[in-house]
mmCIF file of C-alpha atoms in Angstrom:
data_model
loop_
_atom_site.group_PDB
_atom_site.id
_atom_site.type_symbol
_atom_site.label_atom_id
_atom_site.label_comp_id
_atom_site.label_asym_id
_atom_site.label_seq_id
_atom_site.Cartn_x
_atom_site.Cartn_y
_atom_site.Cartn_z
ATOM 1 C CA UNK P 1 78.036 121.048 165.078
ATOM 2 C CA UNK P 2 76.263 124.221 165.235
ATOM 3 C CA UNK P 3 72.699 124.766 167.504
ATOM 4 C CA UNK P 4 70.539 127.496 167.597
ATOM 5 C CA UNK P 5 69.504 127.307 171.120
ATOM 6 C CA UNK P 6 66.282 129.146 170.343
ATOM 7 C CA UNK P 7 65.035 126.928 167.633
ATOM 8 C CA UNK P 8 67.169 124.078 167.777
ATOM 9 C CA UNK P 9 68.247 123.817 164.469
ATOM 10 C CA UNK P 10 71.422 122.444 163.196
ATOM 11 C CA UNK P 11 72.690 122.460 160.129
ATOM 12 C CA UNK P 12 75.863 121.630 158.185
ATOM 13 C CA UNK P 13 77.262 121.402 154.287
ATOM 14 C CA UNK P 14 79.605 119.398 152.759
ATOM 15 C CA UNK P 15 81.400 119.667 149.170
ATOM 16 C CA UNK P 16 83.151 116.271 147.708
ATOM 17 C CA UNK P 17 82.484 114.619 151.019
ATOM 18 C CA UNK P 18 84.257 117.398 153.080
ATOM 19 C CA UNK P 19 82.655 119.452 155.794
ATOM 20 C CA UNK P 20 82.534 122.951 154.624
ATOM 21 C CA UNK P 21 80.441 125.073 156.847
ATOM 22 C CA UNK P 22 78.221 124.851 160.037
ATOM 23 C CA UNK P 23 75.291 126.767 161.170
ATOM 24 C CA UNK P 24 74.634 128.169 158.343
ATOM 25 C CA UNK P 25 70.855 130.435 157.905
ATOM 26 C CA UNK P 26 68.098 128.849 157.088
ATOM 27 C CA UNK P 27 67.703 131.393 154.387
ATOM 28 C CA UNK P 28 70.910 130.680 152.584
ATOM 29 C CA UNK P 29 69.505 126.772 151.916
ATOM 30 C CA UNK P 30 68.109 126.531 148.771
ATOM 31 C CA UNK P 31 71.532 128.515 147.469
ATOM 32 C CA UNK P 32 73.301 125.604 149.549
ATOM 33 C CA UNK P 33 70.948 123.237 147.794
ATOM 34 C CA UNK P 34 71.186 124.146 144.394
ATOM 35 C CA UNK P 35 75.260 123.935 144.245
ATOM 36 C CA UNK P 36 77.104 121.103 142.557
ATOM 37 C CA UNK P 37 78.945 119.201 144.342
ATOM 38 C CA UNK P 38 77.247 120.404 148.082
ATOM 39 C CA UNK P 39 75.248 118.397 150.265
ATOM 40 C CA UNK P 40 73.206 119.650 152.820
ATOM 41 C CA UNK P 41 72.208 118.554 156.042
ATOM 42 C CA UNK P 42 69.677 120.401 158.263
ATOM 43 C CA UNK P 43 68.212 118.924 161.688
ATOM 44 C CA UNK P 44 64.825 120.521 163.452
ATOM 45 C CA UNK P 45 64.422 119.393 166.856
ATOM 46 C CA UNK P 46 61.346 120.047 168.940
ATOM 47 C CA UNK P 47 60.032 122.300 165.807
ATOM 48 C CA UNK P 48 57.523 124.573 166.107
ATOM 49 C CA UNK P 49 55.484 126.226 163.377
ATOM 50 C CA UNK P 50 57.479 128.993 161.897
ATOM 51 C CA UNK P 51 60.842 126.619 161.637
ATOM 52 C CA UNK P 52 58.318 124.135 159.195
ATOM 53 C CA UNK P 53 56.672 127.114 157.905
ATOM 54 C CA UNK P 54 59.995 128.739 156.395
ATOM 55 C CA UNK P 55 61.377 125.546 155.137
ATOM 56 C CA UNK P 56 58.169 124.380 153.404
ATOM 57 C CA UNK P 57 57.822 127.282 151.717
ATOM 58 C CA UNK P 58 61.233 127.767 151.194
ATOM 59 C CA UNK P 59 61.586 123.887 149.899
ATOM 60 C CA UNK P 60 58.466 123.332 148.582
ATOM 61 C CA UNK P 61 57.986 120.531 150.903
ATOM 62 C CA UNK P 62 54.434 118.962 150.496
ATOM 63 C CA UNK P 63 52.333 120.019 153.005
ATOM 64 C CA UNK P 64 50.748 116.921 153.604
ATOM 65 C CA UNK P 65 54.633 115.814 154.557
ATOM 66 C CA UNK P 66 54.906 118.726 156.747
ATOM 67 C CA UNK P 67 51.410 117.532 158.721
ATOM 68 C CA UNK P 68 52.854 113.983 159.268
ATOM 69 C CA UNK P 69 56.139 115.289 160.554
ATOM 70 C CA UNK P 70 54.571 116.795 163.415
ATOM 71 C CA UNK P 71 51.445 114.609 164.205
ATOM 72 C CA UNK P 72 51.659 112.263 166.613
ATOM 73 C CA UNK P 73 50.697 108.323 166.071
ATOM 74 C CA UNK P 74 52.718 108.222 162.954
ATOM 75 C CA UNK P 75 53.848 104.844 161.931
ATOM 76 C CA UNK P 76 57.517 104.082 160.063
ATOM 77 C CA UNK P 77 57.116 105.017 156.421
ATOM 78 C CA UNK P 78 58.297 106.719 153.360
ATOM 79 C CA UNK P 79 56.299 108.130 150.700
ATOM 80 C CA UNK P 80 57.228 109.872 147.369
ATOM 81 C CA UNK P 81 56.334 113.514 146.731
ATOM 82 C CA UNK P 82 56.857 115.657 143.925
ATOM 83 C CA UNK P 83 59.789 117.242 145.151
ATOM 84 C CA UNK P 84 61.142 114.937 147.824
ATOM 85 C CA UNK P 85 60.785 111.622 149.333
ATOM 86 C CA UNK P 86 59.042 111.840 153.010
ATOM 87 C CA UNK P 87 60.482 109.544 155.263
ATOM 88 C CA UNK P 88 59.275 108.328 159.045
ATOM 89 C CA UNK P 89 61.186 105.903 161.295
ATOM 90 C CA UNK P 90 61.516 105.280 165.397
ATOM 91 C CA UNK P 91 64.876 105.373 167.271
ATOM 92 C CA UNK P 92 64.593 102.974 170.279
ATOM 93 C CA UNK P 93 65.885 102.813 173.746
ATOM 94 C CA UNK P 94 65.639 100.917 176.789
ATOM 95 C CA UNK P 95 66.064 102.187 180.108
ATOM 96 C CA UNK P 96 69.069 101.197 182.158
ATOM 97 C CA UNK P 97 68.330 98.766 184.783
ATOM 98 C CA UNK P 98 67.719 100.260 188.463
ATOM 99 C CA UNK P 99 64.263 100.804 188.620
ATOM 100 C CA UNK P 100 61.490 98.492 190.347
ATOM 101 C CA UNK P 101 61.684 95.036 189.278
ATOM 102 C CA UNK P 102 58.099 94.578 190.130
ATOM 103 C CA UNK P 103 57.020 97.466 188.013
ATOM 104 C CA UNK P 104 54.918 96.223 185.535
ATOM 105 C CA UNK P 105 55.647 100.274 183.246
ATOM 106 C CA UNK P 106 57.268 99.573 179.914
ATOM 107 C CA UNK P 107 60.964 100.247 179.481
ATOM 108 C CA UNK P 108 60.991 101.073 176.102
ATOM 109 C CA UNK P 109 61.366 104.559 174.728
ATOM 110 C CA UNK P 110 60.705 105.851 171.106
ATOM 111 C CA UNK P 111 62.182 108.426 169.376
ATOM 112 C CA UNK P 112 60.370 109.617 166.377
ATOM 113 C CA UNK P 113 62.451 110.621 163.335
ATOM 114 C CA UNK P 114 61.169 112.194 160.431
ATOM 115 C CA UNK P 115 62.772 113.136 157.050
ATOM 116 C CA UNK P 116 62.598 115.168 154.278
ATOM 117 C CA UNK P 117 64.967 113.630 151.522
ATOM 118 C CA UNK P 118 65.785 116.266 148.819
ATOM 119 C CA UNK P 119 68.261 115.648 145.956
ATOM 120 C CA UNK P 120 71.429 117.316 147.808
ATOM 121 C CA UNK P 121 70.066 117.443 151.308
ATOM 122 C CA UNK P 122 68.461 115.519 153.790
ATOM 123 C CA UNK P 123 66.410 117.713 156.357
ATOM 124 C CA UNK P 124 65.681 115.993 159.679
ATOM 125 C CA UNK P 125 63.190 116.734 162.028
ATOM 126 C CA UNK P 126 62.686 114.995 165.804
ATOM 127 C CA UNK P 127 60.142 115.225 168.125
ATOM 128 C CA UNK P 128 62.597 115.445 171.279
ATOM 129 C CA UNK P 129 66.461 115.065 172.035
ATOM 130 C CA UNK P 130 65.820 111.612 173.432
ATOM 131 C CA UNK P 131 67.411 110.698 169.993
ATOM 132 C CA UNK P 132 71.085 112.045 169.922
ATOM 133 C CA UNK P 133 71.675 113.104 166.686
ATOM 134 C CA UNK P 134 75.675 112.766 166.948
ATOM 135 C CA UNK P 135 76.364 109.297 166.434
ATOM 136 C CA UNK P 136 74.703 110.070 163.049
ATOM 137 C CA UNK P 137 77.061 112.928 162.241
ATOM 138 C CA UNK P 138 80.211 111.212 163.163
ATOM 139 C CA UNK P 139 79.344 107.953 161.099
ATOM 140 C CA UNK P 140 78.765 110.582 158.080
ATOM 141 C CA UNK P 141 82.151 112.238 158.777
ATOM 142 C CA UNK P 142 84.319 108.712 158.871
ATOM 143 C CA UNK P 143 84.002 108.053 155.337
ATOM 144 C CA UNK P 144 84.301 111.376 153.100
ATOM 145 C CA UNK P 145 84.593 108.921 150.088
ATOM 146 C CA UNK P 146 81.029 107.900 150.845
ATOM 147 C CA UNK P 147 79.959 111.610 151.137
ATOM 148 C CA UNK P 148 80.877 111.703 147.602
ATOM 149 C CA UNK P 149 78.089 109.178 146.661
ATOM 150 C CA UNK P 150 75.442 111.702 147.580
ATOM 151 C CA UNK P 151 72.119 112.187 149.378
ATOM 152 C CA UNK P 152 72.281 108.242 149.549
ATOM 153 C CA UNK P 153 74.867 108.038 151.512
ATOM 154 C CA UNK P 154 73.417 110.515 154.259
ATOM 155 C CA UNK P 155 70.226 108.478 154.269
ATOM 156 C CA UNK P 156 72.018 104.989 154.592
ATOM 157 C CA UNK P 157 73.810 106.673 158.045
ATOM 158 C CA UNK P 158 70.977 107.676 159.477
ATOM 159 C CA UNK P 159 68.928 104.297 158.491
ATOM 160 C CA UNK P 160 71.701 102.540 159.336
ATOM 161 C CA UNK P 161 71.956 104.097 162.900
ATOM 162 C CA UNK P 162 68.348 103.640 163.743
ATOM 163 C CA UNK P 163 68.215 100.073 162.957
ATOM 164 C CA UNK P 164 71.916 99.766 165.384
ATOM 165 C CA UNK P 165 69.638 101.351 168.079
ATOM 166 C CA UNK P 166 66.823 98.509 167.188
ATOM 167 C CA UNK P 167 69.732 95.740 167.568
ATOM 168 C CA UNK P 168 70.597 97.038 170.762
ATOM 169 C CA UNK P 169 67.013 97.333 172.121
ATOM 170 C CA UNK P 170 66.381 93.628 171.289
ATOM 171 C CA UNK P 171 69.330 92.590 172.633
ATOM 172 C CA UNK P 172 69.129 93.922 176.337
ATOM 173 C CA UNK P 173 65.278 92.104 175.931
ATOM 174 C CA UNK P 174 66.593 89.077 175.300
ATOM 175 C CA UNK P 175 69.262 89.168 178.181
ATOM 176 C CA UNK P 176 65.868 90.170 180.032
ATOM 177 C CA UNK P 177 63.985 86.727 178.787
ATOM 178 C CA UNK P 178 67.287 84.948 179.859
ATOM 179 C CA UNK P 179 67.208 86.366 183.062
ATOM 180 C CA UNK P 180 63.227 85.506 183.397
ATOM 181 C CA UNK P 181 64.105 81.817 182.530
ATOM 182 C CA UNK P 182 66.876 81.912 185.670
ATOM 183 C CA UNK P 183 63.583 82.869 187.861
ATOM 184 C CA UNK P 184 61.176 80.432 186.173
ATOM 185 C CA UNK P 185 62.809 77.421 187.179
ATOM 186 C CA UNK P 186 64.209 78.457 190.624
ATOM 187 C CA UNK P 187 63.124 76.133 193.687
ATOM 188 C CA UNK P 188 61.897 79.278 195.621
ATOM 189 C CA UNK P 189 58.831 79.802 193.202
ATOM 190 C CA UNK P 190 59.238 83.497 192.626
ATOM 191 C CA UNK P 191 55.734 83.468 190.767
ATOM 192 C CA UNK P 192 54.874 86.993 191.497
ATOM 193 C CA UNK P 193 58.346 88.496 189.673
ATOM 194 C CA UNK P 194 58.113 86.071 186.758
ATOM 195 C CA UNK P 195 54.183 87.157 186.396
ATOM 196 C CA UNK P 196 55.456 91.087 186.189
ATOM 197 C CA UNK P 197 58.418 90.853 184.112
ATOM 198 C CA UNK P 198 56.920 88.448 181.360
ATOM 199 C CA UNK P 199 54.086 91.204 181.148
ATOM 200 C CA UNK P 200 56.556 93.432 181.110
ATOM 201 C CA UNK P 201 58.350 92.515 178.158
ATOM 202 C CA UNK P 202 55.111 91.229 176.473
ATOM 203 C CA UNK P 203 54.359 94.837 176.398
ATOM 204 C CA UNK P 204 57.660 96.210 175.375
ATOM 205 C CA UNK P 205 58.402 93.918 172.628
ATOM 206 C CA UNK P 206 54.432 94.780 170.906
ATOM 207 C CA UNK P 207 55.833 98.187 171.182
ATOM 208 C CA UNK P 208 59.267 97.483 169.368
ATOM 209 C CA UNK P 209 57.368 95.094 166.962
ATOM 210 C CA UNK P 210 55.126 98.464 165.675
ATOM 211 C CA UNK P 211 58.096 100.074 164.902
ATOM 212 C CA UNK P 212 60.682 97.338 163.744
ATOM 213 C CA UNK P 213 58.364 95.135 161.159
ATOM 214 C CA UNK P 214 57.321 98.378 159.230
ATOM 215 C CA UNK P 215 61.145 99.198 158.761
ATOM 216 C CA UNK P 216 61.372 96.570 155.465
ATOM 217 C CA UNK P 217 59.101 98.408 154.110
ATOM 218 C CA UNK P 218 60.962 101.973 154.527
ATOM 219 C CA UNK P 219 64.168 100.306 153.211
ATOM 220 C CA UNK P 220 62.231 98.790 150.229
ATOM 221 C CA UNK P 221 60.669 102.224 149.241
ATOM 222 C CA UNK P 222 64.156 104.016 149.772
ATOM 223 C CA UNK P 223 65.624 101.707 147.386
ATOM 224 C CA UNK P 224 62.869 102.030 145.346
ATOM 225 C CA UNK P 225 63.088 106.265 145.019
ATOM 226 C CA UNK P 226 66.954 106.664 145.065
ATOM 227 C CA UNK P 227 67.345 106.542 141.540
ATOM 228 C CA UNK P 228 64.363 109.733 141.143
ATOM 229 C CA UNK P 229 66.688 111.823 143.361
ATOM 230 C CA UNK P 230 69.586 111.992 141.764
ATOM 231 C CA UNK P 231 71.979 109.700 139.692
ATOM 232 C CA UNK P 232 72.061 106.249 141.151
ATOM 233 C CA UNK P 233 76.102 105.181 142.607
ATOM 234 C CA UNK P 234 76.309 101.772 142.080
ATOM 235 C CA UNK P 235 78.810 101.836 145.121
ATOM 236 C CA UNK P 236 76.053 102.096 147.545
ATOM 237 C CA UNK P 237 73.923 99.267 146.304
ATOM 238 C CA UNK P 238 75.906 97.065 148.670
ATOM 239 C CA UNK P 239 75.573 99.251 151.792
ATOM 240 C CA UNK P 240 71.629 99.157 151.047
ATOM 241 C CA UNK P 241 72.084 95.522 150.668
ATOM 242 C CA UNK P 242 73.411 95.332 154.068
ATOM 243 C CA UNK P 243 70.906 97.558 155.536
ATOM 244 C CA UNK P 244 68.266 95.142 154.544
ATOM 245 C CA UNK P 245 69.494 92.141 155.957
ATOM 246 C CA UNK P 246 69.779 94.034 159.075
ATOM 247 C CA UNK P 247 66.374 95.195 159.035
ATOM 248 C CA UNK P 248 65.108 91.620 158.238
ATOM 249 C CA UNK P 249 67.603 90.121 161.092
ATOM 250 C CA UNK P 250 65.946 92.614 163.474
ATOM 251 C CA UNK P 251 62.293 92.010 162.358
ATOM 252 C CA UNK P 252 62.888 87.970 162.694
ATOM 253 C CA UNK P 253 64.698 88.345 166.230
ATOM 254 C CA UNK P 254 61.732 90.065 167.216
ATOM 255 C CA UNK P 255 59.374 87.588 166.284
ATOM 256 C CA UNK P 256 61.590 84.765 168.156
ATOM 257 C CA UNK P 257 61.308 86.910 171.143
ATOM 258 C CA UNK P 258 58.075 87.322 171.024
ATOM 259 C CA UNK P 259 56.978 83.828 170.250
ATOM 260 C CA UNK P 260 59.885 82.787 173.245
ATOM 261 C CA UNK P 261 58.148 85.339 175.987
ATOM 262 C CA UNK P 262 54.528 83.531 174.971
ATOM 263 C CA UNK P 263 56.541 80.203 175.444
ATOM 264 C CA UNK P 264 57.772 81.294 178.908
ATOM 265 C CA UNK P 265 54.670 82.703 179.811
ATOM 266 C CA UNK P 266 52.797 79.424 179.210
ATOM 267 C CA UNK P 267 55.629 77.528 181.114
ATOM 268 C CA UNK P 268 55.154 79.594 183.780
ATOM 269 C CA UNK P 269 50.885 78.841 184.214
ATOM 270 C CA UNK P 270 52.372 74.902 183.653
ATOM 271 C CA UNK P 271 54.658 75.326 186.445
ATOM 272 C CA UNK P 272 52.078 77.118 189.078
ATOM 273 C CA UNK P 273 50.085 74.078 188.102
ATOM 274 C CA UNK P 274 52.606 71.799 188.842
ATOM 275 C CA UNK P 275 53.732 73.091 192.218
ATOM 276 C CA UNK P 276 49.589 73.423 193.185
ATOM 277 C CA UNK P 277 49.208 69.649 192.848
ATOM 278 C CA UNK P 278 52.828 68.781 194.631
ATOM 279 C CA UNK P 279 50.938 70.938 197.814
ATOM 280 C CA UNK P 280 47.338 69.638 196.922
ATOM 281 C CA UNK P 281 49.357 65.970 197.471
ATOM 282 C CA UNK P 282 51.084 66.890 200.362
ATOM 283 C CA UNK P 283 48.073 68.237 201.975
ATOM 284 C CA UNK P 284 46.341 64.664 201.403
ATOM 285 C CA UNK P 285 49.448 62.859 202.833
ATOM 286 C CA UNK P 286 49.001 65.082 205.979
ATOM 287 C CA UNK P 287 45.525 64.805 206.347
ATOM 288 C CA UNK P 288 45.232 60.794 205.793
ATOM 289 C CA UNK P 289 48.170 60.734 208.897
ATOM 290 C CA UNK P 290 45.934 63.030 211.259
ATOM 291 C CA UNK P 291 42.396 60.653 209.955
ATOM 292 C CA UNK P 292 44.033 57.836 211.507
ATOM 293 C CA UNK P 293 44.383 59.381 215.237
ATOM 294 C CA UNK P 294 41.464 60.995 214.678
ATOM 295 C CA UNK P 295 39.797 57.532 213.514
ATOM 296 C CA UNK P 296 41.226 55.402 216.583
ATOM 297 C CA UNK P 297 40.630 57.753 219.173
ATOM 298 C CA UNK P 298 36.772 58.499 218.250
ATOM 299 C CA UNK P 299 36.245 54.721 217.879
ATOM 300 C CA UNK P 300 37.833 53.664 221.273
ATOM 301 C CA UNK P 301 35.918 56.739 222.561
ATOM 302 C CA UNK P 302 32.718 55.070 222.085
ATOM 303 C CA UNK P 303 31.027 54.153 225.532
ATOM 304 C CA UNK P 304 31.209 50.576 224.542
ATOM 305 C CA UNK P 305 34.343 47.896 225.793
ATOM 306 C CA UNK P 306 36.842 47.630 223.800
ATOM 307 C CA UNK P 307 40.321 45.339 224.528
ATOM 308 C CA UNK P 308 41.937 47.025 227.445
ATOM 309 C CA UNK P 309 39.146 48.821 228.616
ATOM 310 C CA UNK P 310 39.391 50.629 231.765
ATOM 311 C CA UNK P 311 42.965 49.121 232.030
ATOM 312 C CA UNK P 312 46.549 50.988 231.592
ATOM 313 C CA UNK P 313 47.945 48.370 229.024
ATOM 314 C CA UNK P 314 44.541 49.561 226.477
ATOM 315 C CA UNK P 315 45.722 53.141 226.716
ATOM 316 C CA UNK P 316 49.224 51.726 225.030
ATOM 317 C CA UNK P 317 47.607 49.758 222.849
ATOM 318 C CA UNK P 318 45.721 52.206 221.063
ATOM 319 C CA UNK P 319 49.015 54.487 221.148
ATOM 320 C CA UNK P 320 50.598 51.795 219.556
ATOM 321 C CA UNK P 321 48.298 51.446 217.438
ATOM 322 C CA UNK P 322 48.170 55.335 216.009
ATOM 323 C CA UNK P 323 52.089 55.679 215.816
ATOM 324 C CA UNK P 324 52.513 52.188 213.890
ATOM 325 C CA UNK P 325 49.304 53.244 211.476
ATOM 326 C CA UNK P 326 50.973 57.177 211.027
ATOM 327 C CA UNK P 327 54.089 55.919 210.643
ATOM 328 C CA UNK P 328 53.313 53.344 207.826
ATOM 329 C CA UNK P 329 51.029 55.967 205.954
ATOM 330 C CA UNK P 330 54.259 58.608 206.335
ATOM 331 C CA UNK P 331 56.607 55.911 204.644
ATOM 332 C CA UNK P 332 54.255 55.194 201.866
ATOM 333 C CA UNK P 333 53.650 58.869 201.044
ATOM 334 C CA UNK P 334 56.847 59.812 201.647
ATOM 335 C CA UNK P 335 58.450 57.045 198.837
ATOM 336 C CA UNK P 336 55.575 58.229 196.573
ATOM 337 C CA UNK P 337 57.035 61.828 196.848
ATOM 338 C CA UNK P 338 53.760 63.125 198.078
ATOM 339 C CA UNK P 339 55.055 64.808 201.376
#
């Protein structure tokens, strides 16, 4: 693969499913476009004007297309133009663990993916380079049968990559609710780190929910336009096939997640209520045990007589009286579970 450093623009052509050229000019792609048999991939990262400016006008990409490719806020889509069909989708990643448990900052970091998809080419344009674009190329480049198919088959890859990344995403949360569930129930009451990470992935998993639900509905509209591009394979009805099911897998796992973090969340504020009542009944246990000393003593304090007054043997009585009481109330609690 072939950059230009100063505008970051790859671009690559293949002919019967076999890689032909790389780094080819920008001006030479409507030729490269307009060849039987060729099809054309071209990637703009970090774009700025002029890049989007020469290929829309080149293209005749709609400008309205052109807007939403750079705009920020854009949510997964794909929308039919006259010329080409506009396409928007998220790549997702979650930081490796390391950082601050207790830090309550999502981990979850979107790549935006844009792209135009033209008869014989499929022009891609990305935000940043948080989204490596290689894993994409190399699943193009194992199957030069597929190549064959078309455009199709250079949208399925790149679909089909983004929704691996989504897989992968939800996975390592789930591992992360698993690992919550270790904390919930542990005897040392780590409230505090449940209480973080729960937010945590509350957070991150609205933020892969914006990105993951709309994704049916990119797949559905794909399907929908591939037969306006060019001549409909039959051989890649299957691959869509699969593609959806993944999608829907990922959407449904996401859901689960999410209603499983609410679950955990709620177990947690039953737990904290738990453990305050174990203490608020331990607390009584200790404080009926100290009433009784308490109790005796004022009462045998009073300047009246009482049995043993004024003698040693009433001084031992009363003792005896406030370890036998204690030590009863200490047994009964105790059985109860209260202390």
């Amino acid at each position: 693969m072939s950059n230009d450093a100063s505008r970051h623009v790859t671009s690559c052509r293949w002919e019967q499913g076999v890689l032909v050229e790389q780094g080819f000019a920008l001006e030479d792609l409507s030729e490269h476009l307009a060849r039987d048999g060729s099809l054309v991939w071209v990637d703009v990262c970090e774009p700025d004007g002029a890049v989007l400016a020469v290929l829309a006008d080149e293209l005749g990409l709609d400008p309205h297309a052109v807007e939403d490719a750079v705009s920020a806020g854009e949510r997964p889509k794909a929308t039919r133009h006259a010329r080409h069909t506009f396409l928007t989708v998220y790549a997702t990643r979650l930081e490796a663990p390391g950082r601050d448990p207790t830090d309550p900052t999502s981990r979850l970091r979107l790549t935006r993916i844009s792209a135009f998809v033209l008869p014989r080419g499929v022009i891609t344009v990305r935000r940043s380079a948080d989204f490596d674009m290689d894993p994409v190329f190399e699943r193009w480049n194992e199957d030069p049968e597929l190549l064959r198919l078309g455009v199709g088959a250079l949208v399925h890859g790149l679909l089909d990559t983004v929704v691996d990344g989504h897989f992968e995403a939800i996975q390592q949360l789930d591992d992360a609710i698993e690992g919550i569930e270790d904390l919930l129930f542990d005897e040392r009451g780590q409230m505090h780190a449940v209480q973080v990470r729960t937010y945590r992935l509350r957070k991150e998993l609205v933020e892969l929910r914006r990105v993951v639900l709309p994704m049916r509905d990119v797949v559905n509209a794909v399907l929908r336009h591939r037969g306006e591009l060019d001549q409909r394979h039959a051989e890649l009805d299957g691959f869509y096939d699969d593609l959806y099911d993944h999608v829907l897998r990922a959407a449904e796992w996401t859901e689960s997640l999410r209603d499983m973090v609410t679950t955990v969340f709620e177990t947690n504020l039953s737990l904290q209520d738990a453990r305050l009542n174990t203490v608020m009944k331990k607390l009584t246990g200790w404080a009926a045990i100290i009433a009784v000393p308490t109790a005796v003593t004022g009462w045998f304090g009073q300047n009246i007589p009482y049995p043993g007054f004024g003698r040693p043997w009433g001084v031992l009585f009363s003792a005896g009286i406030i370890a036998a009481v204690g030590i009863t109330l200490f047994g009964v609690f105790r059985r109860k579970g209260w202390i």
